[in-house]
Amino acid sequence: MSNNESYVEVAKIDEIPPGRMKHVELDGLEIVVSNVNGKFYAMDDRCGHMNARLSNGNISQNIVTCPFHAAKFDITTGKKVGEPVLEIPPDMEPLPPKWQKYMETVGKEMSYIKTYNQSTYEVTIEGDVIKIKA
Ligand code: FES
């Protein structure tokens, strides 16, 4: 017996060429569907660090880099493979003292934030349709 009834269509194959991603929403979940060398993968689109949309980030082979603080995740497993980068660029103009104080506080709080792996979802292809099980 097929259990394909529990898979839901989220996109057509030609909407997501190799090296591209698509944000989809399903039952209140925000999911990024990615094409890695012709194979499709799905995982949570909200970054496990501070919720930015990974589908707005950069994809290179099987790695997506978050657009907010550059945490990296393996699209094929959902695993975090790179921590967020929170340093201020060394060539940045010094901030006014009031802002420096504020940034110190924010930086301290941010250091307590953990970045988690992303949940992944099963993907199946039927004809030219991408379906996922959420
Ligand atoms: S929100 Fe993704 S790295 Fe910070």
Coordinates of N, CA and C and ligand atoms in Angstrom, one line a residue:
M1 N 0.8 -1.2 0.0 CA 0.0 0.0 0.0 C 0.9 1.2 0.0
S2 N 0.5 2.2 -0.8 CA 1.3 3.5 -0.9 C 0.9 4.4 0.3
N3 N 1.9 5.1 0.8 CA 1.5 6.1 1.9 C 1.7 7.5 1.3
N4 N 1.6 7.6 0.0 CA 1.8 8.9 -0.7 C 0.7 9.9 -0.4
E5 N -0.4 9.5 0.2 CA -1.5 10.4 0.6 C -1.0 11.4 1.6
S6 N 0.0 11.1 2.4 CA 0.4 12.0 3.4 C 1.4 13.0 2.9
Y7 N 1.8 12.9 1.6 CA 2.7 13.9 1.0 C 1.9 15.0 0.4
V8 N 2.4 16.2 0.5 CA 1.6 17.3 0.0 C 2.5 18.0 -1.1
E9 N 1.8 18.4 -2.2 CA 2.6 19.1 -3.2 C 3.0 20.5 -2.8
V10 N 4.3 20.8 -3.0 CA 4.7 22.2 -2.6 C 5.3 23.0 -3.8
A11 N 5.7 22.3 -4.8 CA 6.2 23.0 -6.0 C 6.3 22.1 -7.2
K12 N 6.5 22.7 -8.3 CA 6.9 21.9 -9.5 C 8.4 21.8 -9.6
I13 N 8.9 20.8 -10.2 CA 10.3 20.6 -10.3 C 11.0 21.8 -11.0
D14 N 10.4 22.3 -12.1 CA 11.1 23.4 -12.8 C 11.1 24.7 -12.1
E15 N 10.4 24.8 -10.9 CA 10.4 26.1 -10.2 C 11.7 26.2 -9.4
I16 N 12.4 25.0 -9.1 CA 13.6 25.0 -8.3 C 14.8 24.4 -9.0
P17 N 15.5 25.1 -9.9 CA 16.6 24.5 -10.6 C 17.7 24.2 -9.6
P18 N 18.7 23.4 -10.1 CA 19.9 23.0 -9.2 C 20.5 24.3 -8.7
G19 N 20.8 24.2 -7.4 CA 21.5 25.4 -6.7 C 20.5 26.5 -6.3
R20 N 19.2 26.2 -6.3 CA 18.2 27.2 -5.9 C 17.4 26.6 -4.7
M21 N 16.7 27.6 -4.1 CA 15.8 27.2 -2.9 C 14.5 27.9 -3.1
K22 N 13.5 27.3 -2.4 CA 12.2 28.0 -2.4 C 11.5 27.9 -1.1
H23 N 11.0 29.0 -0.6 CA 10.3 29.0 0.7 C 8.8 28.6 0.4
V24 N 8.4 27.6 1.2 CA 7.0 27.2 1.1 C 6.4 27.1 2.5
E25 N 5.1 27.2 2.6 CA 4.4 27.1 3.9 C 3.4 26.0 3.9
L26 N 3.4 25.2 5.0 CA 2.6 24.0 5.0 C 2.1 23.8 6.4
D27 N 0.8 23.8 6.7 CA 0.3 23.6 8.0 C 1.0 24.4 9.1
G28 N 1.2 25.7 8.8 CA 1.9 26.6 9.7 C 3.4 26.4 9.8
L29 N 4.0 25.5 9.0 CA 5.4 25.4 9.0 C 6.0 26.1 7.9
E30 N 7.2 26.7 8.1 CA 7.9 27.4 7.0 C 9.0 26.5 6.7
I31 N 9.1 26.1 5.4 CA 10.0 25.1 5.0 C 10.8 25.6 3.7
V32 N 12.1 25.3 3.7 CA 12.8 25.6 2.5 C 13.1 24.3 1.7
V33 N 12.7 24.4 0.4 CA 12.9 23.2 -0.5 C 14.1 23.6 -1.4
S34 N 15.1 22.7 -1.4 CA 16.3 23.0 -2.1 C 16.6 21.9 -3.2
N35 N 17.3 22.4 -4.2 CA 17.7 21.4 -5.2 C 19.3 21.4 -5.2
V36 N 19.8 20.2 -4.8 CA 21.2 20.0 -4.7 C 21.6 19.0 -5.8
N37 N 22.2 19.5 -6.9 CA 22.6 18.6 -8.0 C 21.4 17.7 -8.5
G38 N 20.2 18.3 -8.6 CA 19.1 17.5 -9.1 C 18.3 16.7 -8.1
K39 N 18.8 16.8 -6.9 CA 18.0 16.0 -5.8 C 17.4 17.1 -4.9
F40 N 16.1 16.8 -4.5 CA 15.4 17.8 -3.7 C 15.4 17.4 -2.2
Y41 N 15.5 18.5 -1.4 CA 15.6 18.3 0.1 C 14.7 19.4 0.7
A42 N 14.2 19.1 1.9 CA 13.3 20.0 2.6 C 13.7 20.1 4.1
M43 N 13.8 21.3 4.6 CA 14.1 21.5 6.1 C 13.4 22.8 6.5
D44 N 13.4 23.0 7.8 CA 12.8 24.2 8.3 C 13.5 25.4 7.7
D45 N 12.7 26.4 7.3 CA 13.3 27.6 6.7 C 13.7 28.6 7.7
R46 N 13.2 28.6 9.0 CA 13.6 29.5 10.0 C 14.9 29.0 10.6
C47 N 16.0 29.9 10.5 CA 17.3 29.5 11.1 C 17.2 29.2 12.6
G48 N 17.9 28.1 12.9 CA 18.0 27.7 14.3 C 18.7 28.6 15.2
H49 N 19.2 29.7 14.7 CA 19.8 30.8 15.6 C 18.8 31.8 15.9
M50 N 18.5 32.7 15.0 CA 17.5 33.8 15.4 C 16.4 34.0 14.3
N51 N 16.0 32.8 13.7 CA 14.8 32.8 12.9 C 14.8 33.5 11.6
A52 N 16.0 33.9 11.1 CA 16.0 34.5 9.7 C 15.6 33.4 8.7
R53 N 15.1 33.8 7.6 CA 14.8 32.8 6.5 C 16.0 32.3 5.8
L54 N 16.3 31.1 5.9 CA 17.4 30.5 5.2 C 17.3 30.6 3.7
S55 N 16.0 30.5 3.2 CA 15.8 30.6 1.8 C 16.2 31.9 1.2
N56 N 16.5 32.9 2.0 CA 17.0 34.2 1.6 C 18.5 34.2 1.6
G57 N 19.1 33.1 2.1 CA 20.6 33.1 2.2 C 21.2 32.6 0.9
N58 N 22.5 32.1 1.1 CA 23.2 31.6 -0.1 C 23.3 30.1 0.0
I59 N 23.2 29.5 -1.2 CA 23.4 28.0 -1.3 C 24.6 27.7 -2.1
S60 N 25.4 26.8 -1.6 CA 26.6 26.4 -2.3 C 26.7 24.9 -2.1
Q61 N 26.4 24.1 -3.2 CA 26.3 22.7 -3.1 C 25.3 22.3 -2.1
N62 N 25.7 21.6 -1.0 CA 24.7 21.1 0.0 C 24.7 22.0 1.2
I63 N 25.3 23.2 1.1 CA 25.4 24.0 2.3 C 24.6 25.3 2.1
V64 N 23.8 25.7 3.0 CA 23.1 27.0 3.0 C 23.7 27.9 4.1
T65 N 23.9 29.1 3.7 CA 24.5 30.1 4.7 C 23.4 31.1 5.0
C66 N 23.1 31.3 6.3 CA 22.0 32.1 6.8 C 22.4 33.6 6.4
P67 N 21.3 34.3 5.9 CA 21.6 35.7 5.5 C 21.8 36.7 6.7
F68 N 21.5 36.2 7.9 CA 21.6 37.1 9.1 C 23.0 37.1 9.7
H69 N 23.5 36.0 10.2 CA 24.8 35.9 10.9 C 25.6 34.8 10.3
A70 N 25.3 34.3 9.1 CA 26.1 33.4 8.4 C 26.3 32.0 9.0
A71 N 25.4 31.6 9.9 CA 25.4 30.1 10.3 C 25.3 29.3 9.1
K72 N 25.9 28.1 9.1 CA 25.8 27.2 7.9 C 25.1 25.9 8.3
F73 N 24.3 25.4 7.4 CA 23.6 24.1 7.6 C 23.8 23.2 6.4
D74 N 23.9 21.9 6.7 CA 23.9 20.9 5.6 C 22.4 20.7 5.2
I75 N 22.1 21.0 3.9 CA 20.7 20.9 3.4 C 20.3 19.5 3.4
T76 N 21.2 18.5 3.3 CA 20.8 17.1 3.1 C 20.5 16.5 4.5
T77 N 21.0 17.1 5.6 CA 20.8 16.5 6.9 C 20.1 17.4 7.9
G78 N 20.1 18.7 7.6 CA 19.6 19.7 8.5 C 20.7 20.1 9.6
K79 N 21.8 19.4 9.6 CA 22.8 19.7 10.7 C 23.5 21.0 10.5
K80 N 23.7 21.6 11.6 CA 24.5 22.8 11.7 C 26.0 22.5 11.4
V81 N 26.6 23.2 10.4 CA 28.0 22.9 10.1 C 28.9 24.1 10.3
G82 N 28.3 25.2 10.7 CA 29.1 26.4 10.9 C 28.3 27.3 11.9
E83 N 29.0 27.9 12.9 CA 28.3 28.7 13.9 C 28.1 30.1 13.3
P84 N 27.2 30.9 13.9 CA 26.9 32.2 13.5 C 28.2 33.1 13.7
V85 N 28.3 34.1 12.9 CA 29.5 35.0 13.0 C 28.9 36.3 13.6
L86 N 29.4 36.7 14.8 CA 28.8 37.9 15.4 C 29.7 39.0 15.6
E87 N 31.0 38.9 15.1 CA 31.9 40.0 15.3 C 31.6 41.2 14.5
I88 N 31.9 42.4 15.0 CA 31.8 43.6 14.3 C 33.0 43.7 13.3
P89 N 32.8 44.0 12.1 CA 33.9 44.1 11.1 C 35.0 45.0 11.6
P90 N 36.3 44.6 11.6 CA 37.4 45.4 12.1 C 37.5 46.8 11.5
D91 N 37.1 46.9 10.2 CA 37.2 48.2 9.5 C 36.0 49.2 9.7
M92 N 35.1 48.8 10.6 CA 33.9 49.6 10.9 C 34.3 50.8 11.7
E93 N 33.7 52.0 11.4 CA 33.9 53.2 12.2 C 33.5 52.9 13.6
P94 N 34.2 53.5 14.6 CA 33.8 53.3 16.0 C 32.4 53.8 16.3
L95 N 31.6 53.1 17.1 CA 30.3 53.6 17.4 C 30.4 54.6 18.5
P96 N 29.4 55.5 18.6 CA 29.3 56.5 19.7 C 29.3 55.7 21.0
P97 N 29.9 56.2 22.1 CA 30.0 55.5 23.4 C 28.7 54.9 23.8
K98 N 27.6 55.6 23.7 CA 26.2 55.1 24.1 C 25.9 53.7 23.4
W99 N 26.2 53.8 22.1 CA 25.9 52.6 21.3 C 26.9 51.5 21.6
Q100 N 28.1 51.8 21.9 CA 29.1 50.8 22.3 C 28.6 50.0 23.5
K101 N 28.1 50.7 24.5 CA 27.6 50.1 25.7 C 26.4 49.1 25.3
Y102 N 25.5 49.7 24.5 CA 24.3 48.9 24.1 C 24.8 47.6 23.3
M103 N 25.7 47.8 22.4 CA 26.2 46.6 21.6 C 26.9 45.6 22.5
E104 N 27.6 46.1 23.6 CA 28.2 45.1 24.5 C 27.1 44.3 25.2
T105 N 26.1 44.9 25.6 CA 25.0 44.2 26.3 C 24.3 43.2 25.3
V106 N 24.1 43.6 24.1 CA 23.5 42.8 23.1 C 24.4 41.6 22.8
G107 N 25.7 41.9 22.6 CA 26.7 40.9 22.3 C 26.7 39.8 23.4
K108 N 26.6 40.3 24.7 CA 26.7 39.3 25.8 C 25.5 38.4 25.8
E109 N 24.3 39.0 25.6 CA 23.1 38.2 25.5 C 23.1 37.2 24.3
M110 N 23.7 37.7 23.2 CA 23.7 36.9 22.0 C 24.6 35.7 22.2
S111 N 25.6 35.8 23.1 CA 26.6 34.7 23.3 C 25.9 33.6 24.0
Y112 N 24.7 33.8 24.6 CA 24.0 32.7 25.3 C 23.1 32.0 24.3
I113 N 22.9 32.6 23.1 CA 21.9 32.0 22.2 C 22.6 30.8 21.5
K114 N 21.9 29.6 21.5 CA 22.4 28.4 20.9 C 21.8 28.3 19.5
T115 N 22.5 27.7 18.6 CA 22.1 27.5 17.3 C 21.8 26.0 17.1
Y116 N 20.6 25.6 16.7 CA 20.2 24.2 16.7 C 20.2 23.7 15.2
N117 N 20.3 22.4 15.1 CA 20.1 21.8 13.8 C 18.7 22.1 13.3
Q118 N 18.5 22.0 12.0 CA 17.2 22.2 11.4 C 16.5 20.9 11.3
S119 N 15.1 20.9 11.5 CA 14.4 19.7 11.2 C 14.3 19.5 9.7
T120 N 14.3 18.2 9.3 CA 14.2 18.0 7.9 C 12.8 17.2 7.6
Y121 N 12.4 17.2 6.3 CA 11.2 16.6 5.9 C 11.5 15.7 4.7
E122 N 10.7 14.6 4.7 CA 10.9 13.6 3.6 C 10.3 14.3 2.3
V123 N 11.0 14.0 1.2 CA 10.6 14.6 -0.1 C 10.4 13.4 -1.0
T124 N 9.3 13.5 -1.9 CA 9.1 12.6 -2.9 C 8.8 13.3 -4.2
I125 N 9.1 12.7 -5.3 CA 8.9 13.3 -6.6 C 7.8 12.5 -7.3
E126 N 6.8 13.1 -7.8 CA 5.8 12.4 -8.6 C 5.6 13.1 -9.9
G127 N 6.1 12.6 -11.0 CA 6.1 13.3 -12.3 C 6.9 14.5 -12.2
D128 N 6.3 15.7 -12.4 CA 7.0 17.0 -12.3 C 6.7 17.7 -11.0
V129 N 6.2 17.0 -10.0 CA 5.7 17.6 -8.8 C 6.6 17.2 -7.6
I130 N 7.0 18.2 -6.8 CA 7.7 17.9 -5.5 C 6.7 17.9 -4.4
K131 N 6.8 16.8 -3.6 CA 5.9 16.7 -2.5 C 6.7 16.5 -1.2
I132 N 6.2 17.0 -0.1 CA 6.9 16.7 1.1 C 5.9 16.2 2.2
K133 N 6.5 15.5 3.1 CA 5.7 15.0 4.2 C 6.0 15.8 5.5
A134 N 5.0 16.6 5.9 CA 5.2 17.5 7.1 C 4.4 17.0 8.3
Ligands
FES1 S1 19.6 34.1 12.3 FE1 20.7 32.7 11.2 S2 22.7 32.9 11.8 FE2 21.7 34.3 13.0

